[in-house]
Amino acid sequence: MKQGIIYIAVGQKYIDEAKLSAKSVKRFCPEINITLFTDTPQEARFNIFDNIVKIENSNSPKNQIRTDKLSAYLKTPYD
């Protein structure tokens, strides 16, 4: 896949924000692929995201967010 959007959401508050943003993206660009990287994938199961990837060992959003972002970028399904 050449292009897509990545969301990284750790914690319910940020998952909810990612859902809201992804809904808006899908409304205006329904063909774009969206991947969510999250610590709680079961909370994000909706028809909004094309892929949901579990972030392993994400203990604290404050301390881990940089590591989570780097990990997501390295595991992206997009070029």
PDB file of C-alpha atoms in Angstrom:
ATOM      1  CA  MET A   1       0.000   0.000   0.000  1.00  0.00           C
ATOM      2  CA  LYS A   2       1.426   3.330  -0.938  1.00  0.00           C
ATOM      3  CA  GLN A   3      -0.525   5.795   1.166  1.00  0.00           C
ATOM      4  CA  GLY A   4      -2.526   5.802   4.345  1.00  0.00           C
ATOM      5  CA  ILE A   5      -3.031   7.492   7.657  1.00  0.00           C
ATOM      6  CA  ILE A   6      -1.614   6.302  10.983  1.00  0.00           C
ATOM      7  CA  TYR A   7      -3.152   7.060  14.358  1.00  0.00           C
ATOM      8  CA  ILE A   8      -1.379   6.217  17.613  1.00  0.00           C
ATOM      9  CA  ALA A   9      -3.755   6.205  20.573  1.00  0.00           C
ATOM     10  CA  VAL A  10      -2.908   5.031  24.084  1.00  0.00           C
ATOM     11  CA  GLY A  11      -5.811   5.194  26.529  1.00  0.00           C
ATOM     12  CA  GLN A  12      -9.537   5.525  25.977  1.00  0.00           C
ATOM     13  CA  LYS A  13      -9.504   9.315  25.690  1.00  0.00           C
ATOM     14  CA  TYR A  14      -7.090   9.194  22.773  1.00  0.00           C
ATOM     15  CA  ILE A  15      -8.828   6.233  21.136  1.00  0.00           C
ATOM     16  CA  ASP A  16     -12.064   8.258  21.169  1.00  0.00           C
ATOM     17  CA  GLU A  17     -10.257  11.230  19.610  1.00  0.00           C
ATOM     18  CA  ALA A  18      -8.743   8.987  16.927  1.00  0.00           C
ATOM     19  CA  LYS A  19     -12.196   7.565  16.124  1.00  0.00           C
ATOM     20  CA  LEU A  20     -13.654  11.044  15.746  1.00  0.00           C
ATOM     21  CA  SER A  21     -10.820  12.180  13.495  1.00  0.00           C
ATOM     22  CA  ALA A  22     -10.900   8.985  11.409  1.00  0.00           C
ATOM     23  CA  LYS A  23     -14.659   9.363  10.858  1.00  0.00           C
ATOM     24  CA  SER A  24     -14.021  12.813   9.432  1.00  0.00           C
ATOM     25  CA  VAL A  25     -11.242  11.517   7.185  1.00  0.00           C
ATOM     26  CA  LYS A  26     -13.461   8.692   5.866  1.00  0.00           C
ATOM     27  CA  ARG A  27     -16.284  11.150   5.164  1.00  0.00           C
ATOM     28  CA  PHE A  28     -14.095  13.251   2.864  1.00  0.00           C
ATOM     29  CA  CYS A  29     -11.617  10.592   1.638  1.00  0.00           C
ATOM     30  CA  PRO A  30     -13.438   7.248   1.842  1.00  0.00           C
ATOM     31  CA  GLU A  31     -10.793   5.469  -0.215  1.00  0.00           C
ATOM     32  CA  ILE A  32      -7.887   6.244   2.131  1.00  0.00           C
ATOM     33  CA  ASN A  33      -6.613   3.435   4.322  1.00  0.00           C
ATOM     34  CA  ILE A  34      -6.365   4.128   8.073  1.00  0.00           C
ATOM     35  CA  THR A  35      -4.316   2.178  10.609  1.00  0.00           C
ATOM     36  CA  LEU A  36      -4.662   2.573  14.371  1.00  0.00           C
ATOM     37  CA  PHE A  37      -1.837   1.587  16.719  1.00  0.00           C
ATOM     38  CA  THR A  38      -3.247   1.238  20.241  1.00  0.00           C
ATOM     39  CA  ASP A  39      -2.744  -0.413  23.601  1.00  0.00           C
ATOM     40  CA  THR A  40      -6.380  -1.571  23.786  1.00  0.00           C
ATOM     41  CA  PRO A  41      -7.455  -2.783  20.336  1.00  0.00           C
ATOM     42  CA  GLN A  42     -10.740  -4.257  21.611  1.00  0.00           C
ATOM     43  CA  GLU A  43     -11.877  -0.725  22.512  1.00  0.00           C
ATOM     44  CA  ALA A  44     -11.312   0.493  18.962  1.00  0.00           C
ATOM     45  CA  ARG A  45     -13.249  -2.133  16.991  1.00  0.00           C
ATOM     46  CA  PHE A  46     -15.362  -0.123  14.595  1.00  0.00           C
ATOM     47  CA  ASN A  47     -15.705   0.073  10.844  1.00  0.00           C
ATOM     48  CA  ILE A  48     -13.602   3.237  10.859  1.00  0.00           C
ATOM     49  CA  PHE A  49     -10.112   1.716  10.855  1.00  0.00           C
ATOM     50  CA  ASP A  50      -8.847  -0.586   8.131  1.00  0.00           C
ATOM     51  CA  ASN A  51      -6.140  -2.009  10.400  1.00  0.00           C
ATOM     52  CA  ILE A  52      -5.743  -2.085  14.174  1.00  0.00           C
ATOM     53  CA  VAL A  53      -2.332  -2.988  15.581  1.00  0.00           C
ATOM     54  CA  LYS A  54      -1.764  -3.623  19.285  1.00  0.00           C
ATOM     55  CA  ILE A  55       1.057  -1.672  20.890  1.00  0.00           C
ATOM     56  CA  GLU A  56       2.913  -4.011  23.234  1.00  0.00           C
ATOM     57  CA  ASN A  57       4.193  -2.921  26.649  1.00  0.00           C
ATOM     58  CA  SER A  58       2.846   0.597  26.584  1.00  0.00           C
ATOM     59  CA  ASN A  59       2.972   1.334  30.315  1.00  0.00           C
ATOM     60  CA  SER A  60       2.539   5.083  30.430  1.00  0.00           C
ATOM     61  CA  PRO A  61       1.444   7.396  27.633  1.00  0.00           C
ATOM     62  CA  LYS A  62       3.793  10.090  28.873  1.00  0.00           C
ATOM     63  CA  ASN A  63       6.901   7.899  29.013  1.00  0.00           C
ATOM     64  CA  GLN A  64       6.185   5.590  26.112  1.00  0.00           C
ATOM     65  CA  ILE A  65       4.644   7.801  23.434  1.00  0.00           C
ATOM     66  CA  ARG A  66       7.916   8.424  21.616  1.00  0.00           C
ATOM     67  CA  THR A  67       8.715   4.719  21.597  1.00  0.00           C
ATOM     68  CA  ASP A  68       5.162   3.893  20.498  1.00  0.00           C
ATOM     69  CA  LYS A  69       5.356   6.405  17.648  1.00  0.00           C
ATOM     70  CA  LEU A  70       8.690   5.083  16.445  1.00  0.00           C
ATOM     71  CA  SER A  71       7.430   1.510  16.625  1.00  0.00           C
ATOM     72  CA  ALA A  72       4.310   2.431  14.642  1.00  0.00           C
ATOM     73  CA  TYR A  73       6.330   4.146  11.940  1.00  0.00           C
ATOM     74  CA  LEU A  74       8.591   1.126  11.629  1.00  0.00           C
ATOM     75  CA  LYS A  75       5.597  -1.233  11.372  1.00  0.00           C
ATOM     76  CA  THR A  76       3.519   0.913   9.024  1.00  0.00           C
ATOM     77  CA  PRO A  77       1.796  -0.894   6.172  1.00  0.00           C
ATOM     78  CA  TYR A  78       2.359   2.163   3.962  1.00  0.00           C
ATOM     79  CA  ASP A  79       5.257   3.223   1.766  1.00  0.00           C
TER      80      ASP A  79
END
